[in-house]
Amino acid sequence: MLDIQFIRDNSELVAEKSKQKGYDVDISQLLELDGQRRTRLTQIEELRARRNTLNDEAKGQRPTDEQIAAGKQLKEELVQLETELKGLEAHYDELLKKVPNMPLEDVPVGVSEDENVVARTVGEKTHFDFTPKSHWEIAEARDLIDKERATKVAGPRFAYIKGDLVRLQFAIIQFVLATVGDEHIIQHLIEENHLNLTAKPFMPVLPPAMIKTDVFAAMDRLEPRDDRYKVGEPEDDLWLQGSAEHTLGSMYKDEILDAAQLPVRYIGYSSSFRREAGTYGKDTEGIIRMHQFDKLEMEVFSTPETGLDEHKLLCAIQEYLVQQLGLPYQVIQKCTADIGKPNARGIDLEVWMPGQDKYRETHTADYMTDYQTRRLKTRGRKADGQIVLLHTNDATAFALGRIMVAVIENFQTADGHVKVPEVLQPYMGGSQEF
RNA sequence: GGAAGGGUGUCCGAGUGGUCGAUGGAAACGGUCUUGAAAACCGUCGUGCCGGCAACGGUACCGUGGGUUCGAAUCCCACCCCUUCCGCCA
């Protein structure tokens, strides 16, 4: 949610930037409602002040009939005005929540993801002396993925991941925890990118996989609901999270953190769940697009001053991780239409997938400024006692399914095996190939 | 799931209808004292919203939502959460 004061002061800018992001919000109507609401509020507070005065006068003694009559009169007027205010505020809240976060200046303006900008390409597309297969062909032949039985048991877009592919997944997890938990690596990336940050390592977290409706909404990740799984109806008001970001970013709801604790850097590991509504027939082969996938997600809470640098650090970590695996990729600067409602800036990494002959999205880094924390009431107390809304950042470390697809396709051998990236070998008992 | 107890500010904790935004203690911050520190003493010390350039004024908030009342932290109802015991369970 945006600050209403900011919208009052910058109504034209807000209207324009909302439009750039593809959100049709009536700012003038919002401001009109805001005005009506404030008028009512002032009237109500005047009546309440009179009520309080009356109460002070009647204190400690039996109130006179006149006082009681005046009180009753005030009560009636208040009830009416308060009812009106409630109606106004409901409408006002609805409109206010519709206003998206403002994109930063360097976010390209575009009406669809086609207008995302390739910022740069890193590494050469993998070259083979043979025709590379898709991960699906390799995994099926080697019994590393069983989708058929998963479909029988759970439906389409589920899979049994098996054998060495499971070992690979756990190796990647270990590698990521070791990397982002190493303050020397963090320090190196901070210096390399000239960021003004501390080298605090990321703490691993296993978050809940489910989230309450109101918290999900406050994160502004509940929509589109079509893509979410509601669970436990009607007894439980719960959804399966679509990313550990949802349960990590909301964990300090209604809390004030000491500035000394900041930044809070987490690396969360969780299964994520997406209904993938409207993607029928898309990516049906293999495990590129699944209803359930495991993901390592970074989440950072910081002061407003360091929010953007934290975002850049997360982007640097993403690239570092992909480089360490030896995968070719490109960096995508997402345009206004594609960054998402709560985002001020969004960067994707797309890794080269030889089996599909294209770059595919494997990473996203989102910078939300204080858009989420305003509704969550996640704040920080600075050394001088000042209270500020914190800034949130989230970024994929690795989406395990997709990154294993990339590893299989980029490191495949002519005989249908997979070479293990060097950095992962220690975590796979020294195996160089499977 | 059953029984009992409980949710008050950064923390602990008092408060059962008006004198309570809330006693007291701790922590924190500023100061006095001290060679320095500790102790002691003095002072400061919640958040949101509305108005105001500001100083400040008003208002709301005692788990959440309703209700009773001229007036609610306090009484009533519903719900949520926590603790303990029992049951069940990885």
CSV table of C-alpha atoms in Angstrom, one decimal, chain A residues 32-428:
chain,number,residue,atom,x,y,z
A,32,GLU,CA,-12.3,12.7,-3.4
A,33,LEU,CA,-13.1,9.9,-0.9
A,34,ASP,CA,-10.1,10.8,1.2
A,35,GLY,CA,-11.5,14.4,1.5
A,36,GLN,CA,-15.0,13.2,2.5
A,37,ARG,CA,-13.5,10.8,4.9
A,38,ARG,CA,-11.4,13.5,6.6
A,39,THR,CA,-14.4,15.8,6.8
A,40,ARG,CA,-16.4,13.2,8.6
A,41,LEU,CA,-13.5,12.3,10.8
A,42,THR,CA,-13.1,15.9,11.9
A,43,GLN,CA,-16.8,16.1,12.8
A,44,ILE,CA,-16.6,12.9,14.7
A,45,GLU,CA,-13.5,13.9,16.6
A,46,GLU,CA,-15.2,17.2,17.6
A,47,LEU,CA,-18.2,15.2,18.9
A,48,ARG,CA,-15.9,12.9,20.8
A,49,ALA,CA,-14.1,15.8,22.3
A,50,ARG,CA,-17.4,17.2,23.6
A,51,ARG,CA,-18.3,13.8,25.0
A,52,ASN,CA,-15.0,13.6,26.8
A,53,THR,CA,-15.5,17.1,28.3
A,54,LEU,CA,-18.9,16.0,29.4
A,55,ASN,CA,-17.5,12.9,31.0
A,56,ASP,CA,-14.9,14.9,32.9
A,57,GLU,CA,-17.6,17.2,34.3
A,58,ALA,CA,-19.7,14.2,35.4
A,59,LYS,CA,-16.7,12.4,36.9
A,60,GLY,CA,-17.0,11.0,40.4
A,61,GLN,CA,-20.6,12.1,41.0
A,62,ARG,CA,-24.1,11.2,39.9
A,63,PRO,CA,-24.6,12.8,36.5
A,64,THR,CA,-27.5,15.3,36.2
A,65,ASP,CA,-30.4,14.6,33.9
A,66,GLU,CA,-29.1,17.3,31.6
A,67,GLN,CA,-25.8,15.6,31.3
A,68,ILE,CA,-27.3,12.3,30.6
A,69,ALA,CA,-29.6,13.8,28.0
A,70,ALA,CA,-26.7,15.6,26.3
A,71,GLY,CA,-24.6,12.4,26.4
A,72,LYS,CA,-27.4,10.5,24.7
A,73,GLN,CA,-27.8,13.2,22.1
A,74,LEU,CA,-24.1,13.0,21.4
A,75,LYS,CA,-24.2,9.3,21.2
A,76,GLU,CA,-26.9,9.3,18.6
A,77,GLU,CA,-25.1,11.9,16.4
A,78,LEU,CA,-21.9,9.9,16.7
A,79,VAL,CA,-23.5,6.6,15.7
A,80,GLN,CA,-24.8,8.1,12.6
A,81,LEU,CA,-21.6,9.8,11.6
A,82,GLU,CA,-19.5,6.8,12.5
A,83,THR,CA,-21.7,4.6,10.3
A,84,GLU,CA,-21.2,7.0,7.4
A,85,LEU,CA,-17.4,7.1,8.0
A,86,LYS,CA,-17.3,3.3,8.0
A,87,GLY,CA,-18.9,3.2,4.6
A,88,LEU,CA,-16.6,5.8,3.2
A,89,GLU,CA,-13.5,4.1,4.7
A,90,ALA,CA,-14.4,0.7,3.3
A,91,HIS,CA,-14.6,2.2,-0.2
A,92,TYR,CA,-11.5,4.4,0.4
A,93,ASP,CA,-9.4,1.4,1.6
A,94,GLU,CA,-10.5,-0.7,-1.4
A,95,LEU,CA,-9.3,2.0,-3.8
A,96,LEU,CA,-6.1,2.8,-1.9
A,97,LYS,CA,-5.1,-0.8,-1.9
A,98,LYS,CA,-5.5,-0.9,-5.7
A,99,VAL,CA,-2.8,1.6,-6.2
A,100,PRO,CA,0.4,-0.2,-7.2
A,101,ASN,CA,3.9,0.6,-5.9
A,102,MET,CA,5.7,3.2,-7.9
A,103,PRO,CA,8.4,1.9,-10.3
A,104,LEU,CA,11.9,3.3,-9.8
A,105,GLU,CA,13.2,5.7,-12.4
A,106,ASP,CA,15.3,3.1,-14.2
A,107,VAL,CA,12.5,0.6,-14.7
A,108,PRO,CA,11.8,0.5,-18.5
A,109,VAL,CA,8.2,1.5,-19.4
A,110,GLY,CA,6.4,-1.2,-21.2
A,111,VAL,CA,2.9,-2.6,-21.7
A,112,SER,CA,3.9,-6.3,-21.6
A,113,GLU,CA,6.7,-8.6,-20.8
A,114,ASP,CA,7.8,-8.3,-24.4
A,115,GLU,CA,9.2,-5.0,-23.5
A,116,ASN,CA,11.5,-6.3,-20.8
A,117,VAL,CA,15.1,-5.3,-21.5
A,118,VAL,CA,18.0,-7.7,-21.8
A,119,ALA,CA,20.5,-5.8,-19.7
A,120,ARG,CA,23.4,-8.1,-20.5
A,121,THR,CA,24.3,-11.7,-21.4
A,122,VAL,CA,26.9,-13.6,-19.5
A,123,GLY,CA,28.7,-16.7,-20.7
A,124,GLU,CA,28.6,-18.4,-24.0
A,125,LYS,CA,25.7,-20.6,-24.9
A,126,THR,CA,26.8,-24.2,-24.2
A,127,HIS,CA,28.3,-25.9,-27.2
A,128,PHE,CA,27.8,-29.6,-27.9
A,129,ASP,CA,29.4,-32.0,-30.4
A,130,PHE,CA,26.1,-33.8,-30.5
A,131,THR,CA,22.4,-32.7,-30.6
A,132,PRO,CA,21.5,-31.9,-27.0
A,133,LYS,CA,18.5,-33.5,-25.5
A,134,SER,CA,15.9,-31.9,-23.3
A,135,HIS,CA,16.1,-32.6,-19.6
A,136,TRP,CA,13.0,-34.6,-20.0
A,137,GLU,CA,14.4,-37.0,-22.5
A,138,ILE,CA,17.5,-37.6,-20.3
A,139,ALA,CA,15.6,-37.8,-17.0
A,140,GLU,CA,13.0,-40.2,-18.4
A,141,ALA,CA,15.5,-42.5,-19.8
A,142,ARG,CA,17.5,-42.5,-16.6
A,143,ASP,CA,14.4,-42.9,-14.3
A,144,LEU,CA,15.2,-39.6,-12.5
A,145,ILE,CA,11.7,-38.1,-13.0
A,146,ASP,CA,8.4,-40.0,-12.9
A,147,LYS,CA,5.5,-37.8,-13.9
A,148,GLU,CA,3.2,-40.5,-15.0
A,149,ARG,CA,2.8,-42.0,-11.6
A,150,ALA,CA,2.7,-38.6,-10.0
A,151,THR,CA,-0.2,-37.7,-12.3
A,152,LYS,CA,-2.0,-40.9,-11.3
A,153,VAL,CA,-1.5,-39.9,-7.6
A,154,ALA,CA,-1.8,-36.1,-7.6
A,155,GLY,CA,-2.7,-35.0,-11.1
A,156,PRO,CA,-0.9,-33.3,-13.9
A,157,ARG,CA,2.1,-31.0,-13.1
A,158,PHE,CA,3.3,-33.1,-10.3
A,159,ALA,CA,6.4,-35.3,-10.3
A,160,TYR,CA,8.4,-37.9,-8.4
A,161,ILE,CA,12.0,-36.7,-8.4
A,162,LYS,CA,14.3,-39.6,-7.9
A,163,GLY,CA,17.8,-40.9,-7.2
A,164,ASP,CA,20.7,-38.8,-8.2
A,165,LEU,CA,18.4,-35.9,-9.1
A,166,VAL,CA,17.4,-35.8,-5.4
A,167,ARG,CA,21.0,-35.9,-4.4
A,168,LEU,CA,21.7,-33.1,-6.8
A,169,GLN,CA,18.9,-31.0,-5.2
A,170,PHE,CA,20.3,-31.5,-1.7
A,171,ALA,CA,23.8,-30.7,-3.0
A,172,ILE,CA,22.5,-27.4,-4.4
A,173,ILE,CA,20.8,-26.6,-1.1
A,174,GLN,CA,24.0,-27.2,0.8
A,175,PHE,CA,26.0,-25.2,-1.7
A,176,VAL,CA,23.6,-22.2,-1.4
A,177,LEU,CA,23.5,-22.3,2.4
A,178,ALA,CA,27.3,-22.4,2.4
A,179,THR,CA,27.6,-19.5,-0.1
A,180,VAL,CA,25.1,-17.0,1.3
A,181,GLY,CA,26.2,-18.0,4.9
A,182,ASP,CA,29.8,-16.9,4.1
A,183,GLU,CA,30.4,-13.3,5.0
A,184,HIS,CA,33.6,-13.2,3.0
A,185,ILE,CA,31.6,-13.9,-0.2
A,186,ILE,CA,29.0,-11.4,0.8
A,187,GLN,CA,31.7,-8.8,1.6
A,188,HIS,CA,33.4,-9.5,-1.8
A,189,LEU,CA,30.1,-9.0,-3.7
A,190,ILE,CA,29.4,-5.8,-1.7
A,191,GLU,CA,32.8,-4.4,-2.6
A,192,GLU,CA,32.7,-5.5,-6.2
A,193,ASN,CA,29.4,-3.7,-6.6
A,194,HIS,CA,30.3,-0.6,-4.5
A,195,LEU,CA,27.5,-1.1,-2.1
A,196,ASN,CA,27.2,0.6,1.2
A,197,LEU,CA,26.2,-2.5,3.2
A,198,THR,CA,27.4,-4.8,6.0
A,199,ALA,CA,28.5,-8.3,5.2
A,200,LYS,CA,26.0,-10.0,7.5
A,201,PRO,CA,25.5,-13.5,6.3
A,202,PHE,CA,22.0,-15.0,5.5
A,203,MET,CA,20.4,-17.1,8.2
A,204,PRO,CA,18.7,-20.2,7.0
A,205,VAL,CA,14.9,-20.6,7.8
A,206,LEU,CA,12.3,-23.2,7.2
A,207,PRO,CA,9.1,-21.2,7.0
A,208,PRO,CA,5.5,-22.4,7.3
A,209,ALA,CA,4.1,-23.6,3.9
A,210,MET,CA,0.7,-22.1,4.7
A,211,ILE,CA,-0.4,-18.5,5.2
A,212,LYS,CA,-3.6,-16.8,6.5
A,213,THR,CA,-5.7,-14.8,4.1
A,214,ASP,CA,-5.3,-11.4,5.7
A,215,VAL,CA,-1.5,-11.8,5.9
A,216,PHE,CA,-1.3,-13.0,2.3
A,217,ALA,CA,-3.4,-10.0,1.3
A,218,ALA,CA,-1.2,-7.6,3.3
A,219,MET,CA,1.9,-8.9,1.4
A,220,ASP,CA,-0.1,-8.1,-1.7
A,221,ARG,CA,0.6,-11.6,-3.1
A,222,LEU,CA,-2.8,-13.1,-2.7
A,223,GLU,CA,-3.9,-12.1,-6.1
A,224,PRO,CA,-4.3,-13.6,-8.6
A,225,ARG,CA,-6.2,-16.0,-6.4
A,226,ASP,CA,-6.6,-18.3,-9.4
A,227,ASP,CA,-3.0,-19.2,-9.0
A,228,ARG,CA,-3.3,-20.0,-5.3
A,229,TYR,CA,-4.4,-23.1,-3.5
A,230,LYS,CA,-6.9,-22.5,-0.7
A,231,VAL,CA,-6.7,-25.3,1.8
A,232,GLY,CA,-8.9,-26.6,4.7
A,233,GLU,CA,-12.1,-24.9,3.7
A,234,PRO,CA,-14.2,-24.1,5.5
A,235,GLU,CA,-12.6,-24.6,8.9
A,236,ASP,CA,-9.2,-23.2,8.1
A,237,ASP,CA,-8.5,-19.8,6.7
A,238,LEU,CA,-5.3,-20.9,5.0
A,239,TRP,CA,-3.5,-20.9,1.6
A,240,LEU,CA,-0.5,-22.8,0.4
A,241,GLN,CA,2.2,-20.2,-0.1
A,242,GLY,CA,3.5,-19.7,-3.7
A,243,SER,CA,7.0,-18.7,-2.5
A,244,ALA,CA,8.8,-18.6,0.8
A,245,GLU,CA,8.7,-14.8,0.3
A,246,HIS,CA,5.1,-14.9,1.3
A,247,THR,CA,5.8,-16.4,4.8
A,248,LEU,CA,9.2,-14.8,5.3
A,249,GLY,CA,8.3,-11.2,4.3
A,250,SER,CA,5.3,-11.3,6.6
A,251,MET,CA,7.1,-12.7,9.7
A,252,TYR,CA,7.6,-9.3,11.4
A,253,LYS,CA,4.0,-8.2,10.9
A,254,ASP,CA,3.1,-5.7,13.7
A,255,GLU,CA,6.6,-5.5,15.0
A,256,ILE,CA,9.2,-2.8,15.5
A,257,LEU,CA,12.7,-4.0,15.0
A,258,ASP,CA,15.7,-2.3,16.5
A,259,ALA,CA,18.0,-0.7,13.9
A,260,ALA,CA,20.9,-2.6,15.4
A,261,GLN,CA,19.2,-5.9,14.2
A,262,LEU,CA,19.2,-4.7,10.6
A,263,PRO,CA,19.6,-5.8,8.0
A,264,VAL,CA,17.7,-9.0,8.6
A,265,ARG,CA,18.8,-11.5,5.9
A,266,TYR,CA,17.2,-14.8,5.5
A,267,ILE,CA,17.6,-17.7,3.2
A,268,GLY,CA,14.4,-19.7,3.3
A,269,TYR,CA,13.8,-23.2,1.9
A,270,SER,CA,10.3,-24.3,1.2
A,271,SER,CA,8.1,-26.1,-1.2
A,272,SER,CA,6.1,-23.7,-3.2
A,273,PHE,CA,2.6,-24.2,-4.7
A,274,ARG,CA,1.1,-22.7,-7.8
A,275,ARG,CA,-2.1,-23.6,-9.6
A,276,GLU,CA,-0.7,-22.4,-12.9
A,277,ALA,CA,-4.2,-21.4,-14.0
A,278,GLY,CA,-4.3,-20.4,-17.6
A,279,THR,CA,-1.1,-22.2,-18.6
A,280,TYR,CA,-2.8,-25.3,-20.0
A,281,GLY,CA,-0.7,-26.8,-22.8
A,282,LYS,CA,2.3,-24.6,-21.8
A,283,ASP,CA,5.5,-26.3,-20.7
A,284,THR,CA,3.8,-29.7,-20.3
A,285,GLU,CA,7.0,-31.6,-20.8
A,286,GLY,CA,9.5,-32.0,-18.0
A,287,ILE,CA,9.5,-30.1,-14.8
A,288,ILE,CA,9.8,-26.5,-15.9
A,289,ARG,CA,6.3,-25.6,-14.7
A,290,MET,CA,4.9,-27.6,-11.8
A,291,HIS,CA,2.2,-27.2,-9.2
A,292,GLN,CA,4.8,-27.9,-6.5
A,293,PHE,CA,8.5,-27.1,-6.5
A,294,ASP,CA,11.2,-26.5,-4.0
A,295,LYS,CA,12.8,-23.1,-3.8
A,296,LEU,CA,15.6,-21.3,-1.9
A,297,GLU,CA,14.5,-17.8,-1.4
A,298,MET,CA,16.3,-14.8,0.0
A,299,GLU,CA,14.4,-12.2,2.0
A,300,VAL,CA,15.8,-9.0,3.4
A,301,PHE,CA,14.4,-6.4,5.8
A,302,SER,CA,16.4,-3.2,5.8
A,303,THR,CA,16.3,0.5,6.5
A,304,PRO,CA,14.9,2.7,3.7
A,305,GLU,CA,18.4,4.1,3.1
A,306,THR,CA,19.9,0.7,2.3
A,307,GLY,CA,16.9,-0.9,0.5
A,308,LEU,CA,18.1,-0.4,-3.0
A,309,ASP,CA,21.6,-1.5,-2.2
A,310,GLU,CA,20.2,-4.7,-0.6
A,311,HIS,CA,18.3,-5.3,-3.8
A,312,LYS,CA,21.5,-4.9,-5.8
A,313,LEU,CA,23.3,-7.2,-3.5
A,314,LEU,CA,20.6,-9.9,-4.0
A,315,CYS,CA,21.0,-9.5,-7.8
A,316,ALA,CA,24.8,-9.9,-7.4
A,317,ILE,CA,24.3,-13.0,-5.3
A,318,GLN,CA,22.0,-14.5,-7.9
A,319,GLU,CA,24.5,-14.0,-10.6
A,320,TYR,CA,27.3,-15.3,-8.4
A,321,LEU,CA,25.4,-18.5,-7.7
A,322,VAL,CA,24.6,-19.1,-11.4
A,323,GLN,CA,28.2,-18.3,-12.4
A,324,GLN,CA,29.5,-20.8,-9.8
A,325,LEU,CA,27.4,-23.5,-11.3
A,326,GLY,CA,28.9,-22.5,-14.7
A,327,LEU,CA,25.6,-21.7,-16.4
A,328,PRO,CA,25.2,-19.2,-19.2
A,329,TYR,CA,22.5,-16.6,-18.5
A,330,GLN,CA,21.1,-13.2,-19.3
A,331,VAL,CA,20.0,-10.4,-17.0
A,332,ILE,CA,16.5,-9.1,-17.7
A,333,GLN,CA,15.4,-5.7,-16.5
A,334,LYS,CA,11.7,-6.1,-16.2
A,335,CYS,CA,9.5,-3.4,-17.5
A,336,THR,CA,6.7,-1.6,-15.6
A,337,ALA,CA,4.1,-4.0,-16.9
A,338,ASP,CA,5.9,-7.0,-15.6
A,339,ILE,CA,7.5,-6.1,-12.2
A,340,GLY,CA,4.3,-6.8,-10.3
A,341,LYS,CA,2.0,-4.6,-8.2
A,342,PRO,CA,4.0,-4.3,-5.0
A,343,ASN,CA,7.4,-4.0,-6.8
A,344,ALA,CA,9.4,-0.8,-7.3
A,345,ARG,CA,11.9,-2.7,-9.4
A,346,GLY,CA,12.3,-6.3,-10.7
A,347,ILE,CA,15.2,-8.1,-12.2
A,348,ASP,CA,15.0,-11.6,-13.7
A,349,LEU,CA,17.8,-14.0,-14.6
A,350,GLU,CA,17.2,-16.3,-17.5
A,351,VAL,CA,19.5,-19.3,-17.8
A,352,TRP,CA,20.3,-20.9,-21.1
A,353,MET,CA,18.5,-24.2,-21.6
A,354,PRO,CA,20.1,-26.0,-24.6
A,355,GLY,CA,17.4,-28.7,-24.7
A,356,GLN,CA,14.9,-26.1,-25.4
A,357,ASP,CA,17.2,-23.8,-27.3
A,358,LYS,CA,16.2,-20.7,-25.3
A,359,TYR,CA,16.8,-18.7,-22.2
A,360,ARG,CA,14.3,-19.5,-19.5
A,361,GLU,CA,13.4,-17.6,-16.3
A,362,THR,CA,15.1,-19.1,-13.3
A,363,HIS,CA,15.4,-16.1,-10.9
A,364,THR,CA,13.6,-13.0,-9.9
A,365,ALA,CA,14.7,-10.2,-7.6
A,366,ASP,CA,11.9,-8.0,-6.3
A,367,TYR,CA,12.4,-4.7,-4.4
A,368,MET,CA,9.2,-3.6,-2.7
A,369,THR,CA,10.4,-0.5,-0.8
A,370,ASP,CA,7.9,0.1,2.0
A,371,TYR,CA,4.8,-1.0,0.0
A,372,GLN,CA,4.4,-4.3,1.9
A,373,THR,CA,5.5,-3.1,5.3
A,374,ARG,CA,3.0,-0.2,5.4
A,375,ARG,CA,0.2,-2.7,5.6
A,376,LEU,CA,2.1,-5.3,7.6
A,377,LYS,CA,3.2,-2.6,10.0
A,378,THR,CA,6.8,-3.8,10.0
A,379,ARG,CA,8.9,-1.0,11.3
A,380,GLY,CA,12.3,-0.2,12.6
A,381,ARG,CA,13.4,2.0,15.5
A,382,LYS,CA,16.5,4.0,14.6
A,383,ALA,CA,19.2,4.9,17.1
A,384,ASP,CA,17.7,8.3,17.6
A,385,GLY,CA,14.4,6.7,18.4
A,386,GLN,CA,12.7,7.6,15.1
A,387,ILE,CA,10.3,4.9,13.8
A,388,VAL,CA,10.4,4.1,10.1
A,389,LEU,CA,8.7,1.6,7.8
A,390,LEU,CA,11.3,-1.0,6.8
A,391,HIS,CA,12.0,-1.9,3.2
A,392,THR,CA,11.6,-5.4,1.9
A,393,ASN,CA,13.5,-7.3,-0.8
A,394,ASP,CA,13.1,-10.8,-2.0
A,395,ALA,CA,15.1,-12.8,-4.5
A,396,THR,CA,15.4,-16.4,-5.7
A,397,ALA,CA,18.6,-18.1,-4.7
A,398,PHE,CA,17.6,-21.2,-6.7
A,399,ALA,CA,14.3,-22.6,-7.8
A,400,LEU,CA,15.4,-26.2,-7.5
A,401,GLY,CA,13.3,-27.7,-10.3
A,402,ARG,CA,14.3,-25.2,-12.9
A,403,ILE,CA,17.9,-25.0,-12.0
A,404,MET,CA,18.2,-28.8,-12.2
A,405,VAL,CA,16.7,-28.6,-15.6
A,406,ALA,CA,19.4,-26.1,-16.5
A,407,VAL,CA,22.1,-28.3,-15.0
A,408,ILE,CA,20.9,-31.4,-16.8
A,409,GLU,CA,20.6,-29.7,-20.1
A,410,ASN,CA,23.9,-27.8,-20.0
A,411,PHE,CA,26.0,-30.5,-18.5
A,412,GLN,CA,24.6,-33.5,-20.4
A,413,THR,CA,27.0,-36.0,-22.1
A,414,ALA,CA,26.6,-37.7,-25.4
A,415,ASP,CA,25.6,-40.9,-23.7
A,416,GLY,CA,22.8,-39.2,-21.7
A,417,HIS,CA,24.5,-38.7,-18.4
A,418,VAL,CA,25.0,-35.5,-16.5
A,419,LYS,CA,28.3,-34.0,-15.3
A,420,VAL,CA,28.1,-32.6,-11.8
A,421,PRO,CA,29.2,-28.9,-11.7
A,422,GLU,CA,32.5,-28.6,-9.8
A,423,VAL,CA,31.2,-26.6,-6.9
A,424,LEU,CA,28.5,-29.2,-6.2
A,425,GLN,CA,30.8,-32.3,-6.3
A,426,PRO,CA,31.8,-32.0,-2.6
A,427,TYR,CA,28.2,-32.1,-1.7
A,428,MET,CA,27.6,-35.2,-3.8
